[in-house]
Coordinates of C-alpha atoms and ligand atoms in Angstrom, one line a residue:
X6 CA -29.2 30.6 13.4
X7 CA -32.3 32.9 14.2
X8 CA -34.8 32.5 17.0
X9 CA -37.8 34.2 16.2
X10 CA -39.6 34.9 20.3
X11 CA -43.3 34.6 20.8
X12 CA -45.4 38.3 21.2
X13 CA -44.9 39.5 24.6
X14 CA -42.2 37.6 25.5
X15 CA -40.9 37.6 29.3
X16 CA -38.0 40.7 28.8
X17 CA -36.3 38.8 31.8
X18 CA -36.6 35.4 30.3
X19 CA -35.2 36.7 26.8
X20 CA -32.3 38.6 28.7
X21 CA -31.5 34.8 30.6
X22 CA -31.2 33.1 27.0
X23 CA -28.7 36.0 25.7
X24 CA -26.7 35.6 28.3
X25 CA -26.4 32.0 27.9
X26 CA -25.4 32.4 24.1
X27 CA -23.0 34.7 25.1
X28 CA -21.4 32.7 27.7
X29 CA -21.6 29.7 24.7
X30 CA -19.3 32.6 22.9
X31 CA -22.2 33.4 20.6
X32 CA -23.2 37.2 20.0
X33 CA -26.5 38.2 19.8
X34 CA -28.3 40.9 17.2
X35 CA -32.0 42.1 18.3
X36 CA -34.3 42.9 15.9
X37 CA -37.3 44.2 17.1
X38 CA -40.9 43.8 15.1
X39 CA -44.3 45.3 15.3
X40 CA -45.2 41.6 17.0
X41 CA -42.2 39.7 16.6
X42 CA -38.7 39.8 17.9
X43 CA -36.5 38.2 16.1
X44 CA -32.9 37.4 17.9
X45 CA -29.4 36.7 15.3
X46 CA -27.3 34.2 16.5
X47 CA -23.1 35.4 15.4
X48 CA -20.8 33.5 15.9
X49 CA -20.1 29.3 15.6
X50 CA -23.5 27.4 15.9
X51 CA -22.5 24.1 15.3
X52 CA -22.9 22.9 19.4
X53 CA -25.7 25.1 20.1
X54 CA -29.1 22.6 20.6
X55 CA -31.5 23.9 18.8
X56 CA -34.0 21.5 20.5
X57 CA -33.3 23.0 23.8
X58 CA -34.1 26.2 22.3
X59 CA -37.0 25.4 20.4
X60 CA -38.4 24.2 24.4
X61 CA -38.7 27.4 25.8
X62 CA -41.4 29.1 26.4
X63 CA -40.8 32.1 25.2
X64 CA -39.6 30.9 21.7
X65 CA -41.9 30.3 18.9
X66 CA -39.4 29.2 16.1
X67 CA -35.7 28.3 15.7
X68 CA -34.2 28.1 12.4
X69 CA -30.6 27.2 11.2
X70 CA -29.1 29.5 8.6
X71 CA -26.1 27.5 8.5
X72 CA -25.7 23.9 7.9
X73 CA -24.4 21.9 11.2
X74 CA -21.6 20.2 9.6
X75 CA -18.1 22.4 9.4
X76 CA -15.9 19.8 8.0
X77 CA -17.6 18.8 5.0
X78 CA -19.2 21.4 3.9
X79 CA -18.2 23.2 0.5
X80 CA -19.3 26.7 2.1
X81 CA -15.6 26.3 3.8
X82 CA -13.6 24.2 1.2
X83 CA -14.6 25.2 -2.4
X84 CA -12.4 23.1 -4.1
X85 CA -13.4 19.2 -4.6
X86 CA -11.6 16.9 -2.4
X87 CA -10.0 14.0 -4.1
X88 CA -9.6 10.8 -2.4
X89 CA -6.6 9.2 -3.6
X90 CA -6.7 5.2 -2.8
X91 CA -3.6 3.9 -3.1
X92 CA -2.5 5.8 -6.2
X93 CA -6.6 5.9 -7.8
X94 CA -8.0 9.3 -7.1
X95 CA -11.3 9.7 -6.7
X96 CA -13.5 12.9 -6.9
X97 CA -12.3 16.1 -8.3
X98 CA -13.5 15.0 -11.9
X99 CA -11.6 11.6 -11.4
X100 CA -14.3 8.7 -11.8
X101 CA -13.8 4.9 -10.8
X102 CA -16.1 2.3 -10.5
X103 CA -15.9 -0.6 -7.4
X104 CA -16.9 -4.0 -8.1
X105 CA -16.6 -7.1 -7.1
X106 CA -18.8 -9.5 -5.1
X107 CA -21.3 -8.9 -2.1
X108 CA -19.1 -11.4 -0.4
X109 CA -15.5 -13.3 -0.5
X110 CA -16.4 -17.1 -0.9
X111 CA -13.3 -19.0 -2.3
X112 CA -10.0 -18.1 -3.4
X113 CA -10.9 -19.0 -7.2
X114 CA -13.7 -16.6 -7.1
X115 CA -12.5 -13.4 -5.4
X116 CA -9.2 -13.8 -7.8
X117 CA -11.2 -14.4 -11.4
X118 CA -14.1 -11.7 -10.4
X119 CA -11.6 -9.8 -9.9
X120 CA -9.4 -10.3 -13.3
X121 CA -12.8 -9.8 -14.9
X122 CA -13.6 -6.5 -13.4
X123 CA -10.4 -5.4 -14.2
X124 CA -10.0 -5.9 -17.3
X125 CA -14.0 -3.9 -17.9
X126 CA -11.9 -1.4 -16.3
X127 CA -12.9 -1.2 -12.4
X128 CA -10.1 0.8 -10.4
X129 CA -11.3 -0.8 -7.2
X130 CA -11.9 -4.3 -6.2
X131 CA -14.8 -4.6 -3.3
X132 CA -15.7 -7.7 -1.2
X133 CA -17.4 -8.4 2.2
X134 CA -15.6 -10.2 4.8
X135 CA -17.6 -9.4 7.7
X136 CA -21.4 -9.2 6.1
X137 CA -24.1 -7.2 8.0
X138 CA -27.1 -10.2 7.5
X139 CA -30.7 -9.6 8.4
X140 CA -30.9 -12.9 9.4
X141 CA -28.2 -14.7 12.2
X142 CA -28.7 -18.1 10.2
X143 CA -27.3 -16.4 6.7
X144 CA -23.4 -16.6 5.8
X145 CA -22.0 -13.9 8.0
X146 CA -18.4 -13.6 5.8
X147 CA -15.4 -15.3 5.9
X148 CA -13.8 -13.0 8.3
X149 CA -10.3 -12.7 8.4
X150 CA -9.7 -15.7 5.9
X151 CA -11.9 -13.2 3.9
X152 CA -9.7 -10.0 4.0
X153 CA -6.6 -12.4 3.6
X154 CA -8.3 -13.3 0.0
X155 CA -8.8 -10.1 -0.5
X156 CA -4.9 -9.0 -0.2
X157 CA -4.4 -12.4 -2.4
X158 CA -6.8 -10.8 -5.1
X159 CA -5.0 -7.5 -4.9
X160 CA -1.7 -8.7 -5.5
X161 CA -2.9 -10.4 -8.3
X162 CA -4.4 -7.2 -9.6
X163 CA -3.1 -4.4 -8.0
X164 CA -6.6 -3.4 -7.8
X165 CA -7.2 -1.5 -4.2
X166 CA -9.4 -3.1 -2.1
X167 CA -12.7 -2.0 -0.8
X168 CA -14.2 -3.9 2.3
X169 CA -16.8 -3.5 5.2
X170 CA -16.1 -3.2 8.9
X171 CA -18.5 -3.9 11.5
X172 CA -16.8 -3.9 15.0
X173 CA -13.5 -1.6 15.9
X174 CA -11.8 -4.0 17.0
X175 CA -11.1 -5.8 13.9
X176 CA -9.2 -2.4 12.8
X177 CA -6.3 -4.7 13.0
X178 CA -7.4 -6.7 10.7
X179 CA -7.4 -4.4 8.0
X180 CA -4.7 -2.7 7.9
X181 CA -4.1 -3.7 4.0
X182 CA -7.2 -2.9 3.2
X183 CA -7.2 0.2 1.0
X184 CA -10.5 1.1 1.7
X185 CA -12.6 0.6 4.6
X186 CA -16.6 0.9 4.1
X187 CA -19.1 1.8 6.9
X188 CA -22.2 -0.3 5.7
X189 CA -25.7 1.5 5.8
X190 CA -26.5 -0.3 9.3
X191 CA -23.9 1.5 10.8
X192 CA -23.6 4.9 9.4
X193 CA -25.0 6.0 12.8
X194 CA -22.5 3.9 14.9
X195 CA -20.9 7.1 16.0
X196 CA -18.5 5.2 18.1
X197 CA -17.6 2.8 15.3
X198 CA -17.1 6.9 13.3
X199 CA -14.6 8.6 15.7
X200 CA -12.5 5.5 15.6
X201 CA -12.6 5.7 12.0
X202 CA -11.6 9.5 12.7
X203 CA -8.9 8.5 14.3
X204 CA -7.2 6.8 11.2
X205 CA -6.1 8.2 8.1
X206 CA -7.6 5.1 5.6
X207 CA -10.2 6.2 3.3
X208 CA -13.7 5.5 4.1
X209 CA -16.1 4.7 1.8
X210 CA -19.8 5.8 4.2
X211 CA -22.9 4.5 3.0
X212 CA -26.2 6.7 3.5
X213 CA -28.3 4.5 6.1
X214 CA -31.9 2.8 5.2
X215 CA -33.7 5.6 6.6
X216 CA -31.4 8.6 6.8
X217 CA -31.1 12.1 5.3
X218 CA -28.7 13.3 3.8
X219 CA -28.2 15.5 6.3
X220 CA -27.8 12.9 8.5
X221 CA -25.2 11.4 6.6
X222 CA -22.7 14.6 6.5
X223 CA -23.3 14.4 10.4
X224 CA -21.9 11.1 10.0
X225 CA -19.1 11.8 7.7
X226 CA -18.3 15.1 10.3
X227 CA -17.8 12.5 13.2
X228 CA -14.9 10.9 11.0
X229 CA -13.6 14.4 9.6
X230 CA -13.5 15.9 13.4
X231 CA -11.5 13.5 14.4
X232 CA -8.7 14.6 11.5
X233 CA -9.5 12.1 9.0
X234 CA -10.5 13.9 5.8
X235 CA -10.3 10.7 3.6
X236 CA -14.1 10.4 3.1
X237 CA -16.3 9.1 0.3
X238 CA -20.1 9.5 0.3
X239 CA -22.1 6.4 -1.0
X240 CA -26.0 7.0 -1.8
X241 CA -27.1 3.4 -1.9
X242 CA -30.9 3.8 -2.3
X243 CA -33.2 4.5 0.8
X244 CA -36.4 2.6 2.1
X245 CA -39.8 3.8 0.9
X246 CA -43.1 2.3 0.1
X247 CA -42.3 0.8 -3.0
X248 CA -42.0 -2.6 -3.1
X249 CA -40.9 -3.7 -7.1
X250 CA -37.3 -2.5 -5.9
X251 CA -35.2 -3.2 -2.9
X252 CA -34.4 0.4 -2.0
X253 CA -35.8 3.4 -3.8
X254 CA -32.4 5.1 -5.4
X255 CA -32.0 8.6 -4.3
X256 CA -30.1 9.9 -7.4
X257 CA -31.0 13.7 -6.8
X258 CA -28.6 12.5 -3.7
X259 CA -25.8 13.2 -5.6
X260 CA -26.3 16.9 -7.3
X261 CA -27.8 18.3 -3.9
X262 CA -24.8 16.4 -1.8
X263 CA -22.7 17.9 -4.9
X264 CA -23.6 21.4 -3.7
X265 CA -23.6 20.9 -0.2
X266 CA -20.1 18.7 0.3
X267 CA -17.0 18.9 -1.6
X268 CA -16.4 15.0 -0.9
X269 CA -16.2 12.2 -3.7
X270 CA -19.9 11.1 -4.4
X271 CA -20.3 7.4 -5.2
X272 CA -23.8 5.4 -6.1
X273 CA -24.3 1.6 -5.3
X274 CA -27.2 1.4 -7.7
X275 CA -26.8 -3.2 -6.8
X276 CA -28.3 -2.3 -3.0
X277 CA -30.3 0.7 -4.6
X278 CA -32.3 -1.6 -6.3
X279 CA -31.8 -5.5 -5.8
X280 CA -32.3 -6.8 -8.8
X281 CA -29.8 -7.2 -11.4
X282 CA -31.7 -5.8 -14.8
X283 CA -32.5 -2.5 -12.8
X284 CA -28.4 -2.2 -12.1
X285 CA -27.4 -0.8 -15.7
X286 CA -29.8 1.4 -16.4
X287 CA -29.2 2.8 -13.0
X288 CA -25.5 3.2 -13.1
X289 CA -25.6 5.0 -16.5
X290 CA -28.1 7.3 -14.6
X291 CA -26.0 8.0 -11.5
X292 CA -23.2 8.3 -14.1
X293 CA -24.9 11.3 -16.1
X294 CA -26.2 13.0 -12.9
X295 CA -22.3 13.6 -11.9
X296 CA -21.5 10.8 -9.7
X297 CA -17.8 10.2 -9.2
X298 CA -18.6 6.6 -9.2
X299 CA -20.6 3.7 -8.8
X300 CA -19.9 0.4 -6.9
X301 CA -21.3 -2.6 -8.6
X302 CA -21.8 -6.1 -7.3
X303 CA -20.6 -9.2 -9.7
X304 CA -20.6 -12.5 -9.1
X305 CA -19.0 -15.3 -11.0
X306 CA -22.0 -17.4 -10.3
X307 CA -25.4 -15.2 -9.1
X308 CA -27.8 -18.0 -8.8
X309 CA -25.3 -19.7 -6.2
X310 CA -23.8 -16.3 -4.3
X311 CA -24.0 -16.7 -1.3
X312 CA -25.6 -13.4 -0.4
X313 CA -27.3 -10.4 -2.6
X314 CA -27.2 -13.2 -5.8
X315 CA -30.4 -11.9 -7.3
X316 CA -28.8 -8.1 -7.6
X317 CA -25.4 -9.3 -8.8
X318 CA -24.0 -8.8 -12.5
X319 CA -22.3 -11.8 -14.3
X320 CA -18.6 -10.6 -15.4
X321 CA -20.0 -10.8 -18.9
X322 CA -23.1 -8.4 -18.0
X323 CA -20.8 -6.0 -15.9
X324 CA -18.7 -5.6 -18.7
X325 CA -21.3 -4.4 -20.8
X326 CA -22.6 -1.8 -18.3
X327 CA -18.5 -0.5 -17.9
X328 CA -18.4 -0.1 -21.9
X329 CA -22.4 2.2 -21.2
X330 CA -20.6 4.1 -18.4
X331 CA -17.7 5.0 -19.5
X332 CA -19.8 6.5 -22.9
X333 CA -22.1 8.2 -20.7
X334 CA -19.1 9.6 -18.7
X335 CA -19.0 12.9 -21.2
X336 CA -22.4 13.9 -20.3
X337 CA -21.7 14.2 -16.9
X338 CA -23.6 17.2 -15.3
X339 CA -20.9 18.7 -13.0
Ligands
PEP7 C1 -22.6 -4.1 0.9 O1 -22.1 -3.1 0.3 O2 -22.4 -5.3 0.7 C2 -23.7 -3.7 1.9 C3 -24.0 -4.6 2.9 O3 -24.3 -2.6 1.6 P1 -25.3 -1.7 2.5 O4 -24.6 -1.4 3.8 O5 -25.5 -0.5 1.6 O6 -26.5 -2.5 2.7
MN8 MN1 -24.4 -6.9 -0.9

């Protein structure tokens, strides 16, 4: 971090703020302009407030050299971390796509969406239990009934499952679960994040509506601080001011996150978009720009899902866009 000081600014002022770094353990380096002074920050800048900086009056300009996050970043672990779910690795050059439906409705369509996606070749089955709705009046999940369908689905399968938590104190209730996913809502919930810290589960962390990516190592730092390294980036499209889409996908997401983070990058291009023609075309796309996966919605039965129907593949259609990714797959850009 440098802080570059305003002309003329008060010598005992400037001697008050190196103190303070220095009793935050931070050394300082002076370098002294024709009109600017310019102080280096050395040492570990990750807890120093910029903001409060910034406020002084005697500072013009802070700027971070270093990114904030420690945990995720590839600048301290070159190699690729690989996520490994149950016995399917992810990251690392290991590709898998999630599918399933938005939600768990009945027995008889968790268990065949999932026979379907399995034999296109998904590695990981995904279904809500506990839905984040807009709206109170929508379907809110099944709840526990839905996780236990879940676990009926996987032991059908053997396909690891992938589901969403809202509130900590269901943790209990997933314990099976292979994967648990922070939705988009609540990839600021930093409470809901040091919890998740706390475990060693992987976590599948969706970027929020309106967050950068930036924001979302922050986020994927709370959980890795608190030990838990098991973490899996999902870009799922982010709101702008177009409307023909339901999210605007952020693909360059995954190459800059690629050379910032050494976590597994995954692209939900169902949410990215909303609507089910835009999913192929988007997945083959995520898959060429070096993803190391996708997570698809499918539904037995769109028209009557009872959430996210209009974005959801039939079986048939998902298969089809399996056979186009896993051709793509050799043209990754790593
Ligand atoms: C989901 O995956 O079903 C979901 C609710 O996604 P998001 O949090 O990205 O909206
Ligand atoms: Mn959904």
């Amino acid at each position: 971090m440098v802080v570059i000081l305003k002309p003329n600014a008060d010598k005992e002022q400037v001697e008050n703020l190196k103190q303070w770094l220095q009793s935050l353990g931070i050394e300082t380096h002076m370098s002294v302009g024709m009109t600017h002074t310019i102080i280096g920050l050395i040492g570990d800048t990750s807890n120093v407030d910029m903001d409060l900086i910034q406020s002084l009056d005697i500072v013009e300009n802070v700027q971070r050299i270093q990114e904030p996050f420690k945990n995720a970043n590839r600048k301290f672990h070159q190699d690729d971390t690989i996520v490994d779910v149950a016995g399917v690795k992810i990251g690392g050059g290991n590709f898998q796509i999630i599918a399933g439906p938005c939600s768990v409705e009945t027995e008889e369509q968790i268990c065949y969406v999932a026979e379907c996606v399995k034999k296109s070749g998904a590695g990981l089955l995904r279904g809500g239990a506990f839905k984040p709705r807009t709206s109170p009046y929508s379907f809110q999940g099944l709840k526990a009934e839905g996780i236990q369908l879940l676990l009926e689905a996987k032991r059908n399968t053997g396909l690891p499952i992938v589901s969403e938590i809202m509130n900590i104190s269901h943790l209990p209730l997933f314990e099976d679960v292979d994967v648990i996913q922070v939705g988009a809502r609540n990839m600021q919930n930093f409470d809901l994040l040091k919890e998740l810290g706390m475990t060693r589960k992987p976590i599948l962390l969706k970027r929020g509506l309106a967050n950068t990516l930036q924001e979302l190592l922050m986020s994927a730092e709370y959980i890795m601080a608190g030990g838990n390294e098991n973490v899996i980036l999902c870009e799922r499209g982010i709101r702008t001011f177009e409307t023909y889409t339901r999210n605007t996908l952020d693909l360059s997401a995954v190459p800059v996150l690629r050379r910032l983070t050494h976590l597994p990058i995954v692209v939900d291009p169902s949410h990215a978009t909303g609507y089910s023609y835009l999913v192929k075309p988007m997945a083959l796309a995520a898959t060429v720009a070096g993803a190391d996966g996708i997570m698809v919605e499918v539904h037995n039965d769109p028209a009557h899902a009872l959430c996210d129907g209009p974005q959801s593949l039939t079986p048939e259609a998902f298969d089809q866009l399996a056979k186009g990714v896993f051709a793509v797959r050799p043209f990754a850009c790593r």
